[in-house]
Short mmCIF file of C-alpha atoms in Angstrom, two decimals:
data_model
loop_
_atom_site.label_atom_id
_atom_site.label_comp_id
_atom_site.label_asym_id
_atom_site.label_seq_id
_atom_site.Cartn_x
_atom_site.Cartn_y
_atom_site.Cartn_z
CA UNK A 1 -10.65 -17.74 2.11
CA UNK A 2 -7.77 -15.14 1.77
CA UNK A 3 -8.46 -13.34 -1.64
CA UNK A 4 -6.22 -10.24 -3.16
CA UNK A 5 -7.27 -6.71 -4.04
CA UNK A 6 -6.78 -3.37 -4.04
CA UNK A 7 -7.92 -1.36 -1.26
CA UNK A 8 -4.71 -0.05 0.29
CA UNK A 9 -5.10 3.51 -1.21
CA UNK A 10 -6.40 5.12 1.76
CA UNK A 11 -3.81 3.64 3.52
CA UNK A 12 -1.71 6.31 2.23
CA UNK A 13 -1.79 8.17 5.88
CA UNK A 14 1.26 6.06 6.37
CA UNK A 15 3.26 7.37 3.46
CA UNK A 16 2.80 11.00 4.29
CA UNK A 17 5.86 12.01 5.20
CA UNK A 18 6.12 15.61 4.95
CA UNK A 19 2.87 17.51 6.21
CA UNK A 20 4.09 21.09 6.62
CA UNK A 21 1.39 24.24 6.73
CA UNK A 22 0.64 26.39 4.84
CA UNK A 23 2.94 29.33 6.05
CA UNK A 24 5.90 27.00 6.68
CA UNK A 25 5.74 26.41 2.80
CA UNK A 26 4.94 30.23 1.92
CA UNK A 27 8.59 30.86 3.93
CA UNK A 28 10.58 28.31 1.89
CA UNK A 29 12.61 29.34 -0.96
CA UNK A 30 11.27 26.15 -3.14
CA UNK A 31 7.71 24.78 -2.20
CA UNK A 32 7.43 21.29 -3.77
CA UNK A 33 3.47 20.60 -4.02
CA UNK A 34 1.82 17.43 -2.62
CA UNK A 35 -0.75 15.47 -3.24
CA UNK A 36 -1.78 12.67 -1.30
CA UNK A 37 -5.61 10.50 -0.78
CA UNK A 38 -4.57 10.82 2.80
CA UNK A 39 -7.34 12.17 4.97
CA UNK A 40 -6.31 14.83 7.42
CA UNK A 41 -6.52 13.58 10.77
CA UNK A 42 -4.71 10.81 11.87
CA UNK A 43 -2.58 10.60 14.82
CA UNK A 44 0.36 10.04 12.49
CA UNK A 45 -0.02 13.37 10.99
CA UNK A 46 1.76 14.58 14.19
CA UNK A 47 5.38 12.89 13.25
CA UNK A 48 4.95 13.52 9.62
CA UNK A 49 4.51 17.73 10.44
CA UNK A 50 7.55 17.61 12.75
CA UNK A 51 9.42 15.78 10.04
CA UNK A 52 8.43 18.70 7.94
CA UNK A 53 9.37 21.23 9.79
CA UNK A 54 12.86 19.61 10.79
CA UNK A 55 13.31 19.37 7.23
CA UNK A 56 12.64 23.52 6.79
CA UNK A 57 15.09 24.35 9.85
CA UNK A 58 17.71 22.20 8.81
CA UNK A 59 17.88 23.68 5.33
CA UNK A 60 18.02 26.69 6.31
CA UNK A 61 13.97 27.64 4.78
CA UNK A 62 15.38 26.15 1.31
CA UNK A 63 12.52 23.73 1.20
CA UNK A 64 8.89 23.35 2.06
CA UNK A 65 5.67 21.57 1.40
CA UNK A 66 2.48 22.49 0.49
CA UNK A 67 0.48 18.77 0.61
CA UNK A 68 -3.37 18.71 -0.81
CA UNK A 69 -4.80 16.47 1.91
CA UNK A 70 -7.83 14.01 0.73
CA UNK A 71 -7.88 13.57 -2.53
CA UNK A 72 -8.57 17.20 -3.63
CA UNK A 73 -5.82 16.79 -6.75
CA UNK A 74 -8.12 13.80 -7.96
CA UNK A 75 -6.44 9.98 -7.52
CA UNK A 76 -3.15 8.84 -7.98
CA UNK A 77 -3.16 8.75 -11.77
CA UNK A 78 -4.65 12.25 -11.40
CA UNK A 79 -1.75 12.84 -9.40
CA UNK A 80 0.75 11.09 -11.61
CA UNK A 81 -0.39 13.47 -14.63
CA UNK A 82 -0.33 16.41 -13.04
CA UNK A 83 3.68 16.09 -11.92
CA UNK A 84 4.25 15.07 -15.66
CA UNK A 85 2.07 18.36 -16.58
CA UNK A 86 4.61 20.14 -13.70
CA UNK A 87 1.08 21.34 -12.17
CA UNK A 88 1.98 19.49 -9.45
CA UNK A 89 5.52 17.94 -7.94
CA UNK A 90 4.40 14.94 -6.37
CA UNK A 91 2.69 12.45 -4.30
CA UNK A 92 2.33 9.99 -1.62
CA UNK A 93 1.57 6.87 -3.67
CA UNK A 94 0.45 3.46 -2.85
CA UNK A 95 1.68 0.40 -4.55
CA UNK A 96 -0.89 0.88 -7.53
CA UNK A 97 0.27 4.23 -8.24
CA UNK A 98 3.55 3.83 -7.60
CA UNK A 99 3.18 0.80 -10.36
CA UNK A 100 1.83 3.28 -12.84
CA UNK A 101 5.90 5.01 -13.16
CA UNK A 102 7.55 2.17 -12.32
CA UNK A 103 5.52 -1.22 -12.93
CA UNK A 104 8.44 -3.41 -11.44
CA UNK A 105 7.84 -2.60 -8.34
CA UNK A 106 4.49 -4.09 -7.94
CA UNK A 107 6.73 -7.58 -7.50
CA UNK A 108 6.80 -7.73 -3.62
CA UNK A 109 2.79 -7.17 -3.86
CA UNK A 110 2.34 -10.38 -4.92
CA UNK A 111 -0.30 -12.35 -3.06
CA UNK A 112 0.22 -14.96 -0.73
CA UNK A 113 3.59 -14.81 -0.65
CA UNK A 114 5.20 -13.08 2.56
CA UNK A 115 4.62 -14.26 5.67
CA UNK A 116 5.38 -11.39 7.95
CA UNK A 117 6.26 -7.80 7.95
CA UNK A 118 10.15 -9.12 8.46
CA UNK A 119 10.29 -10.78 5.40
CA UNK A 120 8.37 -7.82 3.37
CA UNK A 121 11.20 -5.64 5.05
CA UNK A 122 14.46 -7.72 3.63
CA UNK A 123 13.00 -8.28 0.23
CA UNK A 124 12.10 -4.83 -0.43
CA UNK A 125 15.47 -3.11 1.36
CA UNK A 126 17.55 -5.11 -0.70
CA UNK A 127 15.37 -4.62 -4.14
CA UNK A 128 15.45 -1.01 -3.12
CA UNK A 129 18.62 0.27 -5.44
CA UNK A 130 17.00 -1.40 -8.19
CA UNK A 131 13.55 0.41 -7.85
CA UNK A 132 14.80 4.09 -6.95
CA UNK A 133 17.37 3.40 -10.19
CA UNK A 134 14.31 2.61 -12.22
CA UNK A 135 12.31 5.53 -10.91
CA UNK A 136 15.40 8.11 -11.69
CA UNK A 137 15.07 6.77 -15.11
CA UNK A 138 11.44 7.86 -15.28
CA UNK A 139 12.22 10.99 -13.51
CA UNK A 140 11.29 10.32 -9.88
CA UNK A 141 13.11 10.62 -6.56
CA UNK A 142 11.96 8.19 -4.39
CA UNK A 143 12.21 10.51 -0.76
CA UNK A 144 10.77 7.83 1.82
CA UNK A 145 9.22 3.67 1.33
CA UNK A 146 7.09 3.01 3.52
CA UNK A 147 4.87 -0.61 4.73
CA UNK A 148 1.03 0.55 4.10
CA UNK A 149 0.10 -2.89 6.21
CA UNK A 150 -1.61 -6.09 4.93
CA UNK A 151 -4.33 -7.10 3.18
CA UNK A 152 -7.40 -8.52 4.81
CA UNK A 153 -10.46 -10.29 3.27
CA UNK A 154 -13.98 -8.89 4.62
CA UNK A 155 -17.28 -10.58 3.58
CA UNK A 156 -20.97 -9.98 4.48
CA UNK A 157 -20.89 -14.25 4.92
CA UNK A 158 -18.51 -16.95 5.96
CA UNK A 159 -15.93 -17.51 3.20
CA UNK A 160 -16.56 -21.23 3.99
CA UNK A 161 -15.44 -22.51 0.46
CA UNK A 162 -14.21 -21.83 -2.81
CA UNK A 163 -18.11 -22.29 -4.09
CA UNK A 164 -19.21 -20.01 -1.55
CA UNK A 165 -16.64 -16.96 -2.69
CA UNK A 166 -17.66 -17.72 -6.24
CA UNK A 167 -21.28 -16.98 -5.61
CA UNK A 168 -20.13 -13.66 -3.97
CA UNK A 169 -19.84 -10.25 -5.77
CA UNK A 170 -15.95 -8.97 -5.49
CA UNK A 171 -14.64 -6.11 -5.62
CA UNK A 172 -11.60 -4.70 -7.66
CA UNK A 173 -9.53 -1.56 -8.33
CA UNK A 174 -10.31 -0.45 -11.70
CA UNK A 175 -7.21 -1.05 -13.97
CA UNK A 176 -5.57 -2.91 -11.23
CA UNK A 177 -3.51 -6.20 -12.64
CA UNK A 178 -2.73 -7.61 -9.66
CA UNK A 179 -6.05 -8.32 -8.72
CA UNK A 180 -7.35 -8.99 -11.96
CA UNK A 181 -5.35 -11.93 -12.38
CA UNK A 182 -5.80 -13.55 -8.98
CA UNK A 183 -9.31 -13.42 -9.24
CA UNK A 184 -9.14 -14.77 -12.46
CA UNK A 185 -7.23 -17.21 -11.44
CA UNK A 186 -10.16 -18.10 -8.78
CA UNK A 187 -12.27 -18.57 -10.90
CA UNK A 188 -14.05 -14.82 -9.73
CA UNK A 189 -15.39 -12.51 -11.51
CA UNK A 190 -14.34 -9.27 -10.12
CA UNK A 191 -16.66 -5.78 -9.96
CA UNK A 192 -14.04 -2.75 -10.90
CA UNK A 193 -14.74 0.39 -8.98
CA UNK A 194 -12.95 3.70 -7.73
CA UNK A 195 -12.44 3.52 -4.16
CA UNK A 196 -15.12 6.86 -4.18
CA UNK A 197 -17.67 4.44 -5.17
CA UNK A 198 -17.12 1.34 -2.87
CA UNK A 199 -18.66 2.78 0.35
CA UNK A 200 -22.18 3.20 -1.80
CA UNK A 201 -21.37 -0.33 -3.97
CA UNK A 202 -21.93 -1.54 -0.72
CA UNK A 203 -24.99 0.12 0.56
CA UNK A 204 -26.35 -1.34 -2.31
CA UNK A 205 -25.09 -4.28 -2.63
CA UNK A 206 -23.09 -4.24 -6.18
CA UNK A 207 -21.09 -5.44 -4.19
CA UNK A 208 -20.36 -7.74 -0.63
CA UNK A 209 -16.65 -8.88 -0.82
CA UNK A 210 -13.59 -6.66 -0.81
CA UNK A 211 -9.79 -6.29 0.72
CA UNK A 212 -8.58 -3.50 3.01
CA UNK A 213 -6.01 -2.49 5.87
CA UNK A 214 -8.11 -2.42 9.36
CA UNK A 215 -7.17 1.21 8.72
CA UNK A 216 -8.38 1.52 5.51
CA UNK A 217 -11.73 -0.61 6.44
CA UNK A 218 -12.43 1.91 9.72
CA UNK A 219 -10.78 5.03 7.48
CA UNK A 220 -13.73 4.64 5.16
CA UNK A 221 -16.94 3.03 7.36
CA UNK A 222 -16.55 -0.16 5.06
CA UNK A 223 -16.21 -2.01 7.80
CA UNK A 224 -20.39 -1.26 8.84
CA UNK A 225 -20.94 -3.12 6.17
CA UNK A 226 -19.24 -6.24 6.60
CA UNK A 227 -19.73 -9.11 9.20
CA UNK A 228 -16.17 -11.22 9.25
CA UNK A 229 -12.81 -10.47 8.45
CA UNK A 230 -10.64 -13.63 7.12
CA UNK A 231 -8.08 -14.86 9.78
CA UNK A 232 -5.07 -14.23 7.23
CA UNK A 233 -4.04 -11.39 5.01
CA UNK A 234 -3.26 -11.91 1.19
CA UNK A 235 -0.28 -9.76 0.87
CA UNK A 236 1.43 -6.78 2.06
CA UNK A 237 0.96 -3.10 0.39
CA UNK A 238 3.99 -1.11 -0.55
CA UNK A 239 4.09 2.70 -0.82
CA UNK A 240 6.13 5.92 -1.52
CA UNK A 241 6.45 9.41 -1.42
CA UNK A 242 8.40 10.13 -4.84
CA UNK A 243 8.65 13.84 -6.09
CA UNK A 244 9.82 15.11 -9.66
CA UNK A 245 13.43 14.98 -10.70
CA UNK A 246 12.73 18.87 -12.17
CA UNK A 247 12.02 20.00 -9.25
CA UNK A 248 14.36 17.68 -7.12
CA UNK A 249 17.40 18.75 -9.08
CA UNK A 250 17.03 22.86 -7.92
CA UNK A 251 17.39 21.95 -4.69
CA UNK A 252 20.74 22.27 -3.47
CA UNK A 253 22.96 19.04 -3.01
CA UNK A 254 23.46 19.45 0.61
CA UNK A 255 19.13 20.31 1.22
CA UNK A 256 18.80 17.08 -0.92
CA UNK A 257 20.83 14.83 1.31
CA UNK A 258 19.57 16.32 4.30
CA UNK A 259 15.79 15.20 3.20
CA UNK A 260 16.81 11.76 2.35
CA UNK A 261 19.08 11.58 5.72
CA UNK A 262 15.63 12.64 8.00
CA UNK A 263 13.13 10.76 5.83
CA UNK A 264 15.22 7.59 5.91
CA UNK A 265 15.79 8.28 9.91
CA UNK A 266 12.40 8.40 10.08
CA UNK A 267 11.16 5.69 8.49
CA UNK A 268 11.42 3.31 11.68
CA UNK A 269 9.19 5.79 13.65
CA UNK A 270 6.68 6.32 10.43
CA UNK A 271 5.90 2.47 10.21
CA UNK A 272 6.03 1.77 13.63
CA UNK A 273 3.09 4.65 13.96
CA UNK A 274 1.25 3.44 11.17
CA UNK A 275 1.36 -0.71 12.60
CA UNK A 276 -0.03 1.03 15.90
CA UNK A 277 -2.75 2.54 13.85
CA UNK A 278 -3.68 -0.54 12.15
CA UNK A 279 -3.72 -2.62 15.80
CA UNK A 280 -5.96 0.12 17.10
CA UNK A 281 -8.32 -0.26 13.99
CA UNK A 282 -8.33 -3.99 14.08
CA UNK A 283 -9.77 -3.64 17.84
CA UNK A 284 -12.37 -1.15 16.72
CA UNK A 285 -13.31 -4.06 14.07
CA UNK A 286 -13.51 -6.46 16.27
CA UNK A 287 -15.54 -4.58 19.23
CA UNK A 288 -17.51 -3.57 16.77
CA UNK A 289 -18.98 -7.27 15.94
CA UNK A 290 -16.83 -8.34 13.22
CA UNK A 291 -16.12 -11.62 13.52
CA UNK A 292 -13.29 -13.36 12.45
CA UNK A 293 -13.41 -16.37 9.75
CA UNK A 294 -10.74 -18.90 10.89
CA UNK A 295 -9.23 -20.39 7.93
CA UNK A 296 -7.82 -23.31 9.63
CA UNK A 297 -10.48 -24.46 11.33
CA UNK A 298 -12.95 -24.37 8.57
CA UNK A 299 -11.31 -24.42 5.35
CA UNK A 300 -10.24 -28.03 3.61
CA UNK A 301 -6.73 -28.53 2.51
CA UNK A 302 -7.04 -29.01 -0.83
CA UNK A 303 -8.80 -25.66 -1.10
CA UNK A 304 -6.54 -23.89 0.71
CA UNK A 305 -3.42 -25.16 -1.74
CA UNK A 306 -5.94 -23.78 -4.58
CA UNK A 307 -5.41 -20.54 -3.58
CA UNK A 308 -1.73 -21.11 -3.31
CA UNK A 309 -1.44 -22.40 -6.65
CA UNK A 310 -3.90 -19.92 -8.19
CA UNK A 311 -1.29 -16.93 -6.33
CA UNK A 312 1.37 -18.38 -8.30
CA UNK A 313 -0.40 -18.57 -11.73
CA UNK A 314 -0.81 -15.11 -11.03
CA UNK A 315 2.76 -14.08 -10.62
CA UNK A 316 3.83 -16.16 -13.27
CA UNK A 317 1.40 -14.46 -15.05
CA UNK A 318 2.56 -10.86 -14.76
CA UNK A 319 5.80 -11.76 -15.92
CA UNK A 320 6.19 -9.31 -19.22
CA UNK A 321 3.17 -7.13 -17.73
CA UNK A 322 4.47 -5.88 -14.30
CA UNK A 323 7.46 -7.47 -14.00
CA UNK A 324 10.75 -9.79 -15.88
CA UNK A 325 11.21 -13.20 -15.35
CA UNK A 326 14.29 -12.31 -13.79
CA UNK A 327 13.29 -9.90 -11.39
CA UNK A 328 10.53 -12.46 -10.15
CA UNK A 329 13.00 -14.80 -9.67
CA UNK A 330 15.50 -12.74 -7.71
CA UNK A 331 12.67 -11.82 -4.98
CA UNK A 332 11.76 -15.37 -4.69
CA UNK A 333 15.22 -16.06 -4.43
CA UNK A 334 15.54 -13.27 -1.49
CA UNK A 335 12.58 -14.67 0.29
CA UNK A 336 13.87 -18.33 0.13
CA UNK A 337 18.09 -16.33 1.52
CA UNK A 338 15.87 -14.64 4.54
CA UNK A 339 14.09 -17.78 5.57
CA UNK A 340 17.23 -19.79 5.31
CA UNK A 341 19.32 -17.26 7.22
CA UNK A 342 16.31 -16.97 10.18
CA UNK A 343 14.77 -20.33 10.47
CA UNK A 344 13.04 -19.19 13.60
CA UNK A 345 10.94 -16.99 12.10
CA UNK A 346 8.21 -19.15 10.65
CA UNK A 347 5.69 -16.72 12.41
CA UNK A 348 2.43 -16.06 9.43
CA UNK A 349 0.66 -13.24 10.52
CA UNK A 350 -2.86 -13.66 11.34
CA UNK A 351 -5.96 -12.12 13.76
CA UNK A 352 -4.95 -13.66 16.91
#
């Protein structure tokens, strides 16, 4: 069965968006310090440098970026502190983080809910105002969104009921609401780790169920572990690069609106690299053994609506936590305007 949690922080490759050098920084007249968990190495690296260094020419060496690739600043509320502390100016953050400024904007995270990337896309572009409002107000510039990928379930056994995923041992990001109240909601009790200490909780089997990207699963090895990948996702991770609004508001007006004009011109090409990226892992899972769990084929009806009703008891459920009633409301609403406006599109995505 499809199940939510919180694996997408590695994923954070795809939310990189400035990756300068070292020297490119040095030569700036303002270096804004990075920090992302995004490991060094990925193809996508490539756009995010150039974006980086377009950014440097076309204000004139007024700003550069100095990122700390892998983790080195600690995780994202390590990161988070530190750009309150002004020891850092910000980070490439996944949904989690991102929910640790700004806790609305965990709503389009919510599982079992979006079909397809094109739905994610108009929900989130036109709740966009809202959230980069909201993160002004905390005193965060929101300088690129970005589409981490979706969520899929991998298991050391066939998920072949709701029985069966109750007798395994899940895994959940510690402090992470989302998750904790869909697998309540299951009827699962949950095992909270660090992402550091899954790859081990697996050698030694604390644990045998978790979530991840295809990136994220092949990123990290977790995938050696595992033996089938569910046939659908559970939801669809969001993520940012936001910086400080101290350090935002020295730059000059027309350096600011040049970043925002690049990063948001970008943002087709930065997705479109990071979907590539996920295909490519998904083939490496699947040559590699993995074999994929088909829902349809071998899950019963009734079971299946479970998990649909148990994903709404857990956004109804976050109402006053994460999110208001309202704002829930108004992205269901947005969902329900899309669909009606392209009834075509009734395309779930799923391992072909």
């Amino acid at each position: 069965m499809r199940n939510y949690g919180r694996m997408f922080l590695a994923a954070l490759i795809a939310l990189a968006l400035f990756c300068p050098g070292a020297t490119a920084a040095e030569q700036a007249k303002i270096t804004i310090k990075m920090a992302t968990l995004a490991p060094k190495g990925s193809n996508l690296v490539n756009i995010y440098e150039k974006l980086a260094e377009e950014i440097r020419i076309k204000t004139d060496g007024e700003v550069g970026f100095k990122i700390y690739w892998g983790g080195v600043q600690g995780d994202e509320k390590d990161v988070i502190r530190k750009i309150k502390l002004g020891q850092l100016h910000g980070g490439a953050f996944s949904g989690s983080g991102l929910g640790e400024i700004v806790p609305e904007v965990r709503v389009t995270e919510i599982p079992f809910v979006f079909r397809n990337h094109r739905e994610v896309a108009y929900v989130r572009e036109r709740l966009r105002p809202t959230m980069e409002k909201l993160f002004e107000e905390k005193g965060f510039i929101v300088i690129g969104w970005g589409d981490i990928g979706f969520l899929y379930v991998f298991s050391k056994v066939p998920l072949s009921s709701l029985e069966v995923a109750r007798q395994q041992k899940w895994w959940t990001l510690e402090g992470e609401p989302i998750g904790r109240e869909m697998y309540k909601a299951m009827g699962i009790s949950p095992i909270s780790l660090s992402v550091s200490d899954v790859a081990t909780s697996l050698s030694t089997n604390l644990i045998d169920c978790a979530s991840a990207t295809p990136y994220m699963a092949v990123a990290f090895q977790w995938y050696t572990r595992f033996k089938y990948i569910n046939e659908y996702p559970s939801s669809n991770i969001l993520g940012a690069m936001v910086i400080s609004k101290k350090i935002w508001d020295k730059i000059s007006p027309q350096s600011r609106n040049i970043i925002l004009d690049l990063a948001r011109q970008s943002h087709g090409r930065i997705e479109e690299a990071a979907r590539k990226e996920d295909e490519k892992c998904m083939k490496i899972l699947l040559d590699a053994g993995i074999q994929v769990y088909r829902t349809d084929e071998n899950i019963k009806d009734e079971e299946v609506q479970f998990i649909f009703d148990a994903a709404e008891k857990t956004r109804n459920n976050l109402v006053g936590e994460l999110y208001s009633q309202e704002l829930l409301d108004r992205t269901m609403a947005l969902l329900d305007e899309y669909r009606k406006e392209h009834p075509e599109d009734t395309k779930v995505i799923r391992i072909e």
